[in-house]
PDB file of C-alpha atoms in Angstrom:
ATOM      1  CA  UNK A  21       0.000   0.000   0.000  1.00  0.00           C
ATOM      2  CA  UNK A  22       1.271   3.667  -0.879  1.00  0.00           C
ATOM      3  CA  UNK A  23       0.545   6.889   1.220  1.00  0.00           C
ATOM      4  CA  UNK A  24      -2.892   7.814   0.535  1.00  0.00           C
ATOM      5  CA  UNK A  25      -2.884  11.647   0.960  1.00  0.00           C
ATOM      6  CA  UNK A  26      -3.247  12.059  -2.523  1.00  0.00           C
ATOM      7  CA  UNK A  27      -6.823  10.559  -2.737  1.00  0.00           C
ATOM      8  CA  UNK A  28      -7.892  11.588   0.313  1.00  0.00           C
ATOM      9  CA  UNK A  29      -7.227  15.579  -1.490  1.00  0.00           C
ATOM     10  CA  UNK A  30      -9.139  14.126  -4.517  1.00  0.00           C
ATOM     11  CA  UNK A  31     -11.895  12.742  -2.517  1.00  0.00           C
ATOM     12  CA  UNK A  32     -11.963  16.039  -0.432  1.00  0.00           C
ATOM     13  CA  UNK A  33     -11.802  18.118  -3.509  1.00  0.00           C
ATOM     14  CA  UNK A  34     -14.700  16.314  -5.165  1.00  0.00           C
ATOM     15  CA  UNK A  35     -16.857  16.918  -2.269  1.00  0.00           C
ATOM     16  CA  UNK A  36     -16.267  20.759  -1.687  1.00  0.00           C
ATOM     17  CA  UNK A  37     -13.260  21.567  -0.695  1.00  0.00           C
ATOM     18  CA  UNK A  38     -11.437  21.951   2.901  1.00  0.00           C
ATOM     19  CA  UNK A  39     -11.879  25.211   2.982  1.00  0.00           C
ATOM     20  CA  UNK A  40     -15.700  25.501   2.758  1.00  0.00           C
ATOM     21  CA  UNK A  41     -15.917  22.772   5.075  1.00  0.00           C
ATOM     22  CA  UNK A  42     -14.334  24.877   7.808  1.00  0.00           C
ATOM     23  CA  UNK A  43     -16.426  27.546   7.144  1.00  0.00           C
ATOM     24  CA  UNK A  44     -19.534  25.436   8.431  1.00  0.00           C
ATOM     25  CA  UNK A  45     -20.283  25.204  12.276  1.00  0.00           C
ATOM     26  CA  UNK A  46     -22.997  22.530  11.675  1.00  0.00           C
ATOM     27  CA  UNK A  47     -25.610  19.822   9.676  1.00  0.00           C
ATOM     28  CA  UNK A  48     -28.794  19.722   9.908  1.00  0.00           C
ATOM     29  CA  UNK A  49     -30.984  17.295   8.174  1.00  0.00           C
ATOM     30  CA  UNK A  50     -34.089  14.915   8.129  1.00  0.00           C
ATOM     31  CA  UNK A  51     -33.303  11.164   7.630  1.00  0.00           C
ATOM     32  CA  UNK A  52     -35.519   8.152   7.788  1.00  0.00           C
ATOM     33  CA  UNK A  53     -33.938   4.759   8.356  1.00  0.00           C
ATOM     34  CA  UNK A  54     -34.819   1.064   8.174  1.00  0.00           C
ATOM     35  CA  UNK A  55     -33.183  -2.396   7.914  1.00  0.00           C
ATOM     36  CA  UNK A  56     -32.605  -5.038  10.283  1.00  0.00           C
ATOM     37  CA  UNK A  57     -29.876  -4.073  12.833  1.00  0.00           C
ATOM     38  CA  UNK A  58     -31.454  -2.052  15.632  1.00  0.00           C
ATOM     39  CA  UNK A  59     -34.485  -4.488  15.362  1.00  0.00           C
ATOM     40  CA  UNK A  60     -32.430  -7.194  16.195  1.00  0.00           C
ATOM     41  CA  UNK A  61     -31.306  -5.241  19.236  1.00  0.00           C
ATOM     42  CA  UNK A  62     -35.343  -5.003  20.222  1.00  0.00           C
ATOM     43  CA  UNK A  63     -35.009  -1.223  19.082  1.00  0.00           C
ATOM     44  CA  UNK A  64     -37.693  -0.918  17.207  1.00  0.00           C
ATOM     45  CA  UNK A  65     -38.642   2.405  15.711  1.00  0.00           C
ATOM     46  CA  UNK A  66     -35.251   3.715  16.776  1.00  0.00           C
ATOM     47  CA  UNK A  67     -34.623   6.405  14.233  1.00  0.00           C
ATOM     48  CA  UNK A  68     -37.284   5.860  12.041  1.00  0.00           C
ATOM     49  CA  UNK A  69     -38.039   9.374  11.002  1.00  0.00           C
ATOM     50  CA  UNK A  70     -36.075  12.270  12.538  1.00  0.00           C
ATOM     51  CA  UNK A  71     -34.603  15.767  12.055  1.00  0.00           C
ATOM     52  CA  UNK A  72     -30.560  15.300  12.797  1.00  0.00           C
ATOM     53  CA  UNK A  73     -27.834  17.720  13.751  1.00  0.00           C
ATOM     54  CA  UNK A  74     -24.298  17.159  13.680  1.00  0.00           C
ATOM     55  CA  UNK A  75     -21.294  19.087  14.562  1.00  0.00           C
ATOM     56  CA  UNK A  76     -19.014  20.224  11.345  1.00  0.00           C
ATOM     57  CA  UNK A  77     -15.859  19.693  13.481  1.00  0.00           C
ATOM     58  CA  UNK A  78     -13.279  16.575  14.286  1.00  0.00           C
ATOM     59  CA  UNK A  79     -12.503  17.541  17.455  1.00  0.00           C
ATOM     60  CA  UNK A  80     -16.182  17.520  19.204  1.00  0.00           C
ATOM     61  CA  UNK A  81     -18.136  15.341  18.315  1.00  0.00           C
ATOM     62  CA  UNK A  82     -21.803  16.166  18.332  1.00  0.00           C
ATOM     63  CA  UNK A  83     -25.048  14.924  17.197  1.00  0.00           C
ATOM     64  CA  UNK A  84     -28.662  15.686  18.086  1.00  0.00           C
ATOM     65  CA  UNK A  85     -31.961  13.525  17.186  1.00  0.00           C
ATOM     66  CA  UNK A  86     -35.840  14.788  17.356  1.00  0.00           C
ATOM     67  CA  UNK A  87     -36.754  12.641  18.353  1.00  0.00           C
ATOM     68  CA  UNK A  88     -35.265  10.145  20.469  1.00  0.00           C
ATOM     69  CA  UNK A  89     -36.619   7.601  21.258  1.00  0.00           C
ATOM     70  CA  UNK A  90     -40.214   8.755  21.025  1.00  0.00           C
ATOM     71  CA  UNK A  91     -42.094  12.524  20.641  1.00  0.00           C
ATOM     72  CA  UNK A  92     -41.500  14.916  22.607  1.00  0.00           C
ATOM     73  CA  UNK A  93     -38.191  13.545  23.427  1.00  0.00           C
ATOM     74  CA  UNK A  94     -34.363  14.301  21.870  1.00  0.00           C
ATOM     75  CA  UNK A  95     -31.216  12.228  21.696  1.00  0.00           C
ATOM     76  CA  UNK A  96     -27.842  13.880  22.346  1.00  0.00           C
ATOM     77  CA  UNK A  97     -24.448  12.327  21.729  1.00  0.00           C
ATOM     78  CA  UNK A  98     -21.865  14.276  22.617  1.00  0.00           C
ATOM     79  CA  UNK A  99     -17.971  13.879  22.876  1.00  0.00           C
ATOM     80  CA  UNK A 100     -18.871  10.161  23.628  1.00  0.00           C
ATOM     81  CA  UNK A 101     -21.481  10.463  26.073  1.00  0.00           C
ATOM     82  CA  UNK A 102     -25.004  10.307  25.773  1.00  0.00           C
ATOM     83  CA  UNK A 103     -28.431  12.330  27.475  1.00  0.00           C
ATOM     84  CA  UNK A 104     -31.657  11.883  26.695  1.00  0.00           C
ATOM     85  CA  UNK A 105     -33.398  15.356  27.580  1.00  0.00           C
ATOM     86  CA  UNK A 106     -37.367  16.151  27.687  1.00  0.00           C
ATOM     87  CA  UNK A 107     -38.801  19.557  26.242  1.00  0.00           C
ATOM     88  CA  UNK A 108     -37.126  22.731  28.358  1.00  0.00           C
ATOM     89  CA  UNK A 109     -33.884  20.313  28.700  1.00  0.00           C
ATOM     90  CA  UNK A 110     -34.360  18.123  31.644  1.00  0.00           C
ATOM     91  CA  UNK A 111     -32.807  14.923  31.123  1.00  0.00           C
ATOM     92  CA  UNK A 112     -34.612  11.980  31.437  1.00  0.00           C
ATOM     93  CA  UNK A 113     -31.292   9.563  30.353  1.00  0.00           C
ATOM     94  CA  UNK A 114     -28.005   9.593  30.078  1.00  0.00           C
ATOM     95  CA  UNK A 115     -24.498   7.866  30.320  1.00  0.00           C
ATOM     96  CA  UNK A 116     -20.963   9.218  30.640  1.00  0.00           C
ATOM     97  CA  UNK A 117     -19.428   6.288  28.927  1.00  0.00           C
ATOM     98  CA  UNK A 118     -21.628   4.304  26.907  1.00  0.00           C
ATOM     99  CA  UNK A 119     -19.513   2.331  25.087  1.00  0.00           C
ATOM    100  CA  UNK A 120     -18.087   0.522  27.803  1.00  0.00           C
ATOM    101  CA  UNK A 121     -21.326  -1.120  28.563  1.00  0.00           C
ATOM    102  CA  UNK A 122     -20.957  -3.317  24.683  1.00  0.00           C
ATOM    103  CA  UNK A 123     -19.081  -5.871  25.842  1.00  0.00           C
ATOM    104  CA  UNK A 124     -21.212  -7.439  28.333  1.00  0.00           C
ATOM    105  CA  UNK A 125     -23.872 -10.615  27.735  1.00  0.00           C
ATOM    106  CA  UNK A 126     -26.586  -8.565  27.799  1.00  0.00           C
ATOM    107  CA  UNK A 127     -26.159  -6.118  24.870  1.00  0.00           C
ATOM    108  CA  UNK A 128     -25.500  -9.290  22.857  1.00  0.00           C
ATOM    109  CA  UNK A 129     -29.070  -9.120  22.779  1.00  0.00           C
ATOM    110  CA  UNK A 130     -30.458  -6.252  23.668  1.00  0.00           C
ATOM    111  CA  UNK A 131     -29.967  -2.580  23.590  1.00  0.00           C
ATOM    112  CA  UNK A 132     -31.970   0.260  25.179  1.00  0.00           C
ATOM    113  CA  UNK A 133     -32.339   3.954  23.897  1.00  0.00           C
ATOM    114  CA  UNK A 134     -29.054   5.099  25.371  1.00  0.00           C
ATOM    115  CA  UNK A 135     -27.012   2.342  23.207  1.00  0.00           C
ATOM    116  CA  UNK A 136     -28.724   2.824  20.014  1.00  0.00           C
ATOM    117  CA  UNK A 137     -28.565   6.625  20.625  1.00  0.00           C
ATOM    118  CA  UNK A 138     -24.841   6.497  21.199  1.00  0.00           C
ATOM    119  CA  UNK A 139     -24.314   3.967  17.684  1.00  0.00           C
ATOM    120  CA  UNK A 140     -26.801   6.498  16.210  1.00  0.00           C
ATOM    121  CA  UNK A 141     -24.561   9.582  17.028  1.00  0.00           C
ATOM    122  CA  UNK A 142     -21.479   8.524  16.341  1.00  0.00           C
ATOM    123  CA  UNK A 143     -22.230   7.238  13.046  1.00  0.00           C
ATOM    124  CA  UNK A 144     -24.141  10.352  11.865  1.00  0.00           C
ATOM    125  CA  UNK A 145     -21.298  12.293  12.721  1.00  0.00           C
ATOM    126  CA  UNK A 146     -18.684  10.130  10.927  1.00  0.00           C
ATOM    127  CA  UNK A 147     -21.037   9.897   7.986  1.00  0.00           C
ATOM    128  CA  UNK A 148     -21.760  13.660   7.614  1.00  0.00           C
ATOM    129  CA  UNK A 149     -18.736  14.865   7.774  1.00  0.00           C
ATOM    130  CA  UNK A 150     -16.808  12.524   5.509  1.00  0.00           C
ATOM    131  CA  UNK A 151     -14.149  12.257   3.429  1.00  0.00           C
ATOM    132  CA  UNK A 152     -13.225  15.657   5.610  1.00  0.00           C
ATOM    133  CA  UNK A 153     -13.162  14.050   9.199  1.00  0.00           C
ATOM    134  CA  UNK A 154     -10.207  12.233   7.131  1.00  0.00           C
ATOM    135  CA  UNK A 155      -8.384  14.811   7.245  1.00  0.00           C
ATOM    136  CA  UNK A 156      -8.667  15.330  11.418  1.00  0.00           C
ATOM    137  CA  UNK A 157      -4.780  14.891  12.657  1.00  0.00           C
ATOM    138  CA  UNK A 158      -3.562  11.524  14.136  1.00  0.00           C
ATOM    139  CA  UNK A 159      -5.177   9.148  11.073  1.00  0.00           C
ATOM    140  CA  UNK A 160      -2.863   6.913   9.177  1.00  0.00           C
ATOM    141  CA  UNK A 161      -3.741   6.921   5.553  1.00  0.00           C
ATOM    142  CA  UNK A 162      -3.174   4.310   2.967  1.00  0.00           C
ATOM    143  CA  UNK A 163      -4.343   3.647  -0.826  1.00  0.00           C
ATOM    144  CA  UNK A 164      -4.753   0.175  -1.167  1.00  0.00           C
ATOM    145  CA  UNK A 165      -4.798  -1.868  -5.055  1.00  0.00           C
ATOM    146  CA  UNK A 166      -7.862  -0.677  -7.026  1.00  0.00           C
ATOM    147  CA  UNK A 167     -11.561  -2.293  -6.228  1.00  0.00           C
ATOM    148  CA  UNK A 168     -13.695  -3.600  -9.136  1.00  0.00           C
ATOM    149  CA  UNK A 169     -17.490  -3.149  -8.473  1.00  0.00           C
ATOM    150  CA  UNK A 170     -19.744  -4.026 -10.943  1.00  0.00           C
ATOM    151  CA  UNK A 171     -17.204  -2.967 -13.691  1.00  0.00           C
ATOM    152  CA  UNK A 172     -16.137   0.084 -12.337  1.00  0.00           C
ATOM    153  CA  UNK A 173     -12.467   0.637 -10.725  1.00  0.00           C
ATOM    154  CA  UNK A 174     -12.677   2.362  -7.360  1.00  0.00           C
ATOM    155  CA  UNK A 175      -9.909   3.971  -5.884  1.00  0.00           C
ATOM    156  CA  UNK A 176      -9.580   2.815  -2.209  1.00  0.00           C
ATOM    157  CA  UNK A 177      -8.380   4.206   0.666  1.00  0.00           C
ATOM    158  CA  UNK A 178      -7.839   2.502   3.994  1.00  0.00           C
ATOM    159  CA  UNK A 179      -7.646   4.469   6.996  1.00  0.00           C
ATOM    160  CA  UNK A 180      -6.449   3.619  10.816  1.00  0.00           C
ATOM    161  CA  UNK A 181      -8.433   6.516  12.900  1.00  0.00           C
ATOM    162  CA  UNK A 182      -7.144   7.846  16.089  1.00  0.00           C
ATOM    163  CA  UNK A 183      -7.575   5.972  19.008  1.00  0.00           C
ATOM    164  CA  UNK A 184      -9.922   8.050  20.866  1.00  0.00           C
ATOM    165  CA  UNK A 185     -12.250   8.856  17.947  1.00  0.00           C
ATOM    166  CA  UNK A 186     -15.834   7.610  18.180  1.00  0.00           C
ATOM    167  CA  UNK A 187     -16.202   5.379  15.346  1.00  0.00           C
ATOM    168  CA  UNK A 188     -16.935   2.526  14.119  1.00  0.00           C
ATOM    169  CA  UNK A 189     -13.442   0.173  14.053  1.00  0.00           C
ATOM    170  CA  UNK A 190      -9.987   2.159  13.859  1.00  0.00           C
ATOM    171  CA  UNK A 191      -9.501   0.467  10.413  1.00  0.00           C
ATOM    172  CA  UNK A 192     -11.785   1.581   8.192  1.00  0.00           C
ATOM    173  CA  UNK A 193     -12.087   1.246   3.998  1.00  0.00           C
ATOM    174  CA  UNK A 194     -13.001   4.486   1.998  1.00  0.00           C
ATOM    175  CA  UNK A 195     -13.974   3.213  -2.272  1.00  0.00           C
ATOM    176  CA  UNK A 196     -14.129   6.137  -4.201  1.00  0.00           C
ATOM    177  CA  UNK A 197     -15.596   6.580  -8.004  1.00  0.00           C
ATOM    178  CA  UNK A 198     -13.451   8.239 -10.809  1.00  0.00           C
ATOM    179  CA  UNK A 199     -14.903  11.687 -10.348  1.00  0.00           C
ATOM    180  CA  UNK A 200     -13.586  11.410  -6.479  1.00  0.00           C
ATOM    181  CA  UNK A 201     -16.893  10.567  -5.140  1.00  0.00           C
ATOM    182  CA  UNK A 202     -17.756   8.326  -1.862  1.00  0.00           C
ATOM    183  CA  UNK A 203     -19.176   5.050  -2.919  1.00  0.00           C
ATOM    184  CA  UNK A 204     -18.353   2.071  -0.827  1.00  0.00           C
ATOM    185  CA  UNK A 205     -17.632   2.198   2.892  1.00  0.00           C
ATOM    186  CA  UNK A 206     -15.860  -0.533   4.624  1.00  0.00           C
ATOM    187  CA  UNK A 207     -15.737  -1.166   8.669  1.00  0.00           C
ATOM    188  CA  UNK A 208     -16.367  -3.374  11.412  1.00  0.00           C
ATOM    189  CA  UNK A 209     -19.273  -2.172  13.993  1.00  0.00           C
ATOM    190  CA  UNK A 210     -17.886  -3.279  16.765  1.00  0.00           C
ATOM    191  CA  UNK A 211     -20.616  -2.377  19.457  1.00  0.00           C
ATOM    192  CA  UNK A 212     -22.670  -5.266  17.658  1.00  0.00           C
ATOM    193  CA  UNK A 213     -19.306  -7.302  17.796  1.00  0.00           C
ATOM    194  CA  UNK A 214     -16.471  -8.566  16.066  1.00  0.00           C
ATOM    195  CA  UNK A 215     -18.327 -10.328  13.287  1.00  0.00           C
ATOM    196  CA  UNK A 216     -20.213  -7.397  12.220  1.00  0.00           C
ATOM    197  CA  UNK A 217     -18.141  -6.617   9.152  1.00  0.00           C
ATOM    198  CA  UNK A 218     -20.151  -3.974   6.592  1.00  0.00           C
ATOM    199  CA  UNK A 219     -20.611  -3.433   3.453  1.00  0.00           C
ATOM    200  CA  UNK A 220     -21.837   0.484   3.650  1.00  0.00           C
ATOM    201  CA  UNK A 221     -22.877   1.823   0.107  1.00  0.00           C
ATOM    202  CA  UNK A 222     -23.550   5.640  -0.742  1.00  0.00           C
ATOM    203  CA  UNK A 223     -25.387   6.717  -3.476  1.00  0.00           C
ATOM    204  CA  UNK A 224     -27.485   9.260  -4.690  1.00  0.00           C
ATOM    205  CA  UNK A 225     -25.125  12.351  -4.422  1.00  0.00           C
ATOM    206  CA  UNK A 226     -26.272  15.811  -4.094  1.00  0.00           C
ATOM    207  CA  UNK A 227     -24.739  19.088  -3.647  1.00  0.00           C
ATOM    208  CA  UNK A 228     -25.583  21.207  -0.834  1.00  0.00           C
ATOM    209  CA  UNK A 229     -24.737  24.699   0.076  1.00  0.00           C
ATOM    210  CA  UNK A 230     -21.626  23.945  -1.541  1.00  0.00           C
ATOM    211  CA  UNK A 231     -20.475  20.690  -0.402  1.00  0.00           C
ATOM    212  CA  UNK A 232     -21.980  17.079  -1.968  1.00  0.00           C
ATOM    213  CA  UNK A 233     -23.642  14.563   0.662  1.00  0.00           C
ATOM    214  CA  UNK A 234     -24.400  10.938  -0.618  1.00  0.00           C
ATOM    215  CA  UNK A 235     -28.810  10.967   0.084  1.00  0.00           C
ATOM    216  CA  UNK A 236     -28.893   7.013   0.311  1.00  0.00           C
ATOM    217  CA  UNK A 237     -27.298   4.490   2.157  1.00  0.00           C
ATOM    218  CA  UNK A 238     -27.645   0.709   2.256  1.00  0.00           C
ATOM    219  CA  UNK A 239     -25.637  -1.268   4.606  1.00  0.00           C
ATOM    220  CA  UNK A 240     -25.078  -4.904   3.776  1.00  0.00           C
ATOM    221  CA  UNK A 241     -22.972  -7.480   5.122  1.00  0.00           C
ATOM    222  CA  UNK A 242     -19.694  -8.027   4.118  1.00  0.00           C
ATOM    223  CA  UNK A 243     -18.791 -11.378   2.413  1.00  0.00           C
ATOM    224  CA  UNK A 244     -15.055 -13.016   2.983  1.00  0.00           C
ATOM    225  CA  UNK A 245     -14.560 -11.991  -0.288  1.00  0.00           C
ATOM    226  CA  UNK A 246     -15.228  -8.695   0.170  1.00  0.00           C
ATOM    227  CA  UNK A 247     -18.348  -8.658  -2.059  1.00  0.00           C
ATOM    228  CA  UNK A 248     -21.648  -7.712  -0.155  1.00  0.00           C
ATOM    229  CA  UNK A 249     -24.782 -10.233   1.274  1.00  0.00           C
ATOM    230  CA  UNK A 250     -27.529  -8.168  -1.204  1.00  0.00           C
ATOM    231  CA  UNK A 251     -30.362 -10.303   0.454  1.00  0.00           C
ATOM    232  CA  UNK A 252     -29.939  -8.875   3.611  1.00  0.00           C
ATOM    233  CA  UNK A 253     -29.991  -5.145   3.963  1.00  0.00           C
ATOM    234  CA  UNK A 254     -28.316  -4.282   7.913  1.00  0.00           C
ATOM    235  CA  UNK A 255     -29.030  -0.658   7.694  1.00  0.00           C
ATOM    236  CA  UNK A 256     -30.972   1.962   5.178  1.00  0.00           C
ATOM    237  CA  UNK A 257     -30.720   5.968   5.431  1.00  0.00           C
ATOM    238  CA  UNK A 258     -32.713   7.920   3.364  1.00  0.00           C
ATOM    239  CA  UNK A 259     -31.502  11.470   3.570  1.00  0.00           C
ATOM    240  CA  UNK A 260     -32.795  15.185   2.405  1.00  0.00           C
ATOM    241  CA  UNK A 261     -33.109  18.631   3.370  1.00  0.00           C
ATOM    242  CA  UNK A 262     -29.408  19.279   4.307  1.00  0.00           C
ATOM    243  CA  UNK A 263     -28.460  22.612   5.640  1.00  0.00           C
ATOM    244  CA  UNK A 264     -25.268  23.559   6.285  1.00  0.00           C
ATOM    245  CA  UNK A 265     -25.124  26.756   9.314  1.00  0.00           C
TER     246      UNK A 265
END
């Protein structure tokens, strides 16, 4: 593998630009989502239909959802932690470290609000903000052989994130189109566990104030030979009304 700065400017380039990203403070926008993951955790409903803010920035992480879990409620996730607050702010929820509660027999079954609130929030904010949270210091960056999909050669990009960084996996897989686009998402969701390999796919790419946002998302799971499980569709985001403040 060969340093992979040079794709990671394309890829940046092809969204909008560094620069404009910087200039933005936050996201907002409404998202429905389906698919069988959360179900499987007994959350049902969680995030079916929502308005979503995230934070425009690498080093806090941020993300609001209204609402969570149910009307007239909102979700916060917020440098790792997570509150659930009622109308005027009191909070009715909330954990200081919510990640460290995955590992036990328990959540091998069954989440409640404040688990799929904190995978919720930290994956909105990764998703919003790439390929620019790429760019955060303290990533190792790598461009791996070419990917054929379908008959199309994506460039790919594999990235280690920093340690501390609410994500996913620390190694992650970026695939991105000719034109420098974000098409194919790699990673391991390791708060379902360590055989929860995805396939994430984006599609549907539209510009907004400025920068381009893939609108749909299918998440699939992710054969041993790296193709995707079509039959079986882990997560769906439909996304619109993106405004950038």
């Amino acid at each position: 593998m060969k340093e992979g700065k040079g794709l990671l400017h394309d890829a940046v380039d092809a969204h909008g630009g560094l620069e404009r990203w910087k200039e933005i403070n936050e996201i907002t926008f409404s998202a429905q989502t389906g698919g069988v993951a959360l179900p499987l955790k007994l959350q049902f409903g969680a995030f079916r239909h929502y308005r979503g803010i995230v934070s425009a920035d690498a080093d806090h992480p941020y993300a609001a959802f209204t609402p969570h879990p149910q009307d007239p409620l909102q979700g916060v996730f917020q440098n790792g932690a997570v509150r659930i607050l009622a109308p005027g702010g009191r909070v009715v929820a909330e954990h200081k470290n919510p990640r460290s509660r995955f590992g036990d027999l328990t959540h091998m079954f069954m989440w409640d609000p404040l688990d799929s609130l904190y995978f919720g929030g930290y994956a909105m904010w990764n998703y919003m903000n790439l390929p620019f949270l790429l760019t955060a210091p303290g990533f190792e960056l790598f461009e791996m052989d070419p990917w054929d999909e379908g008959g199309h050669k994506l460039r790919r990009l594999h990235a280690i994130f920093p340690a501390k960084m609410h994500t996913h996996s620390r190694e992650q897989t970026f695939y991105f189109s000719e034109d420098g686009l974000l098409v194919r998402h790699d990673y391991t969701a390791e708060v379902f566990g360590s055989w929860a390999k995805a396939a994430h796919y984006c599609v549907g790419h539209k510009e907004f104030g400025g920068l381009t946002f893939p609108t749909m998302r299918r998440v699939f799971p992710r054969k041993q030979d790296n193709t995707p499980l079509r039959l079986i569709t882990l997560v769906s985001i439909d996304i619109g009304d993106i405004k950038l403040v």
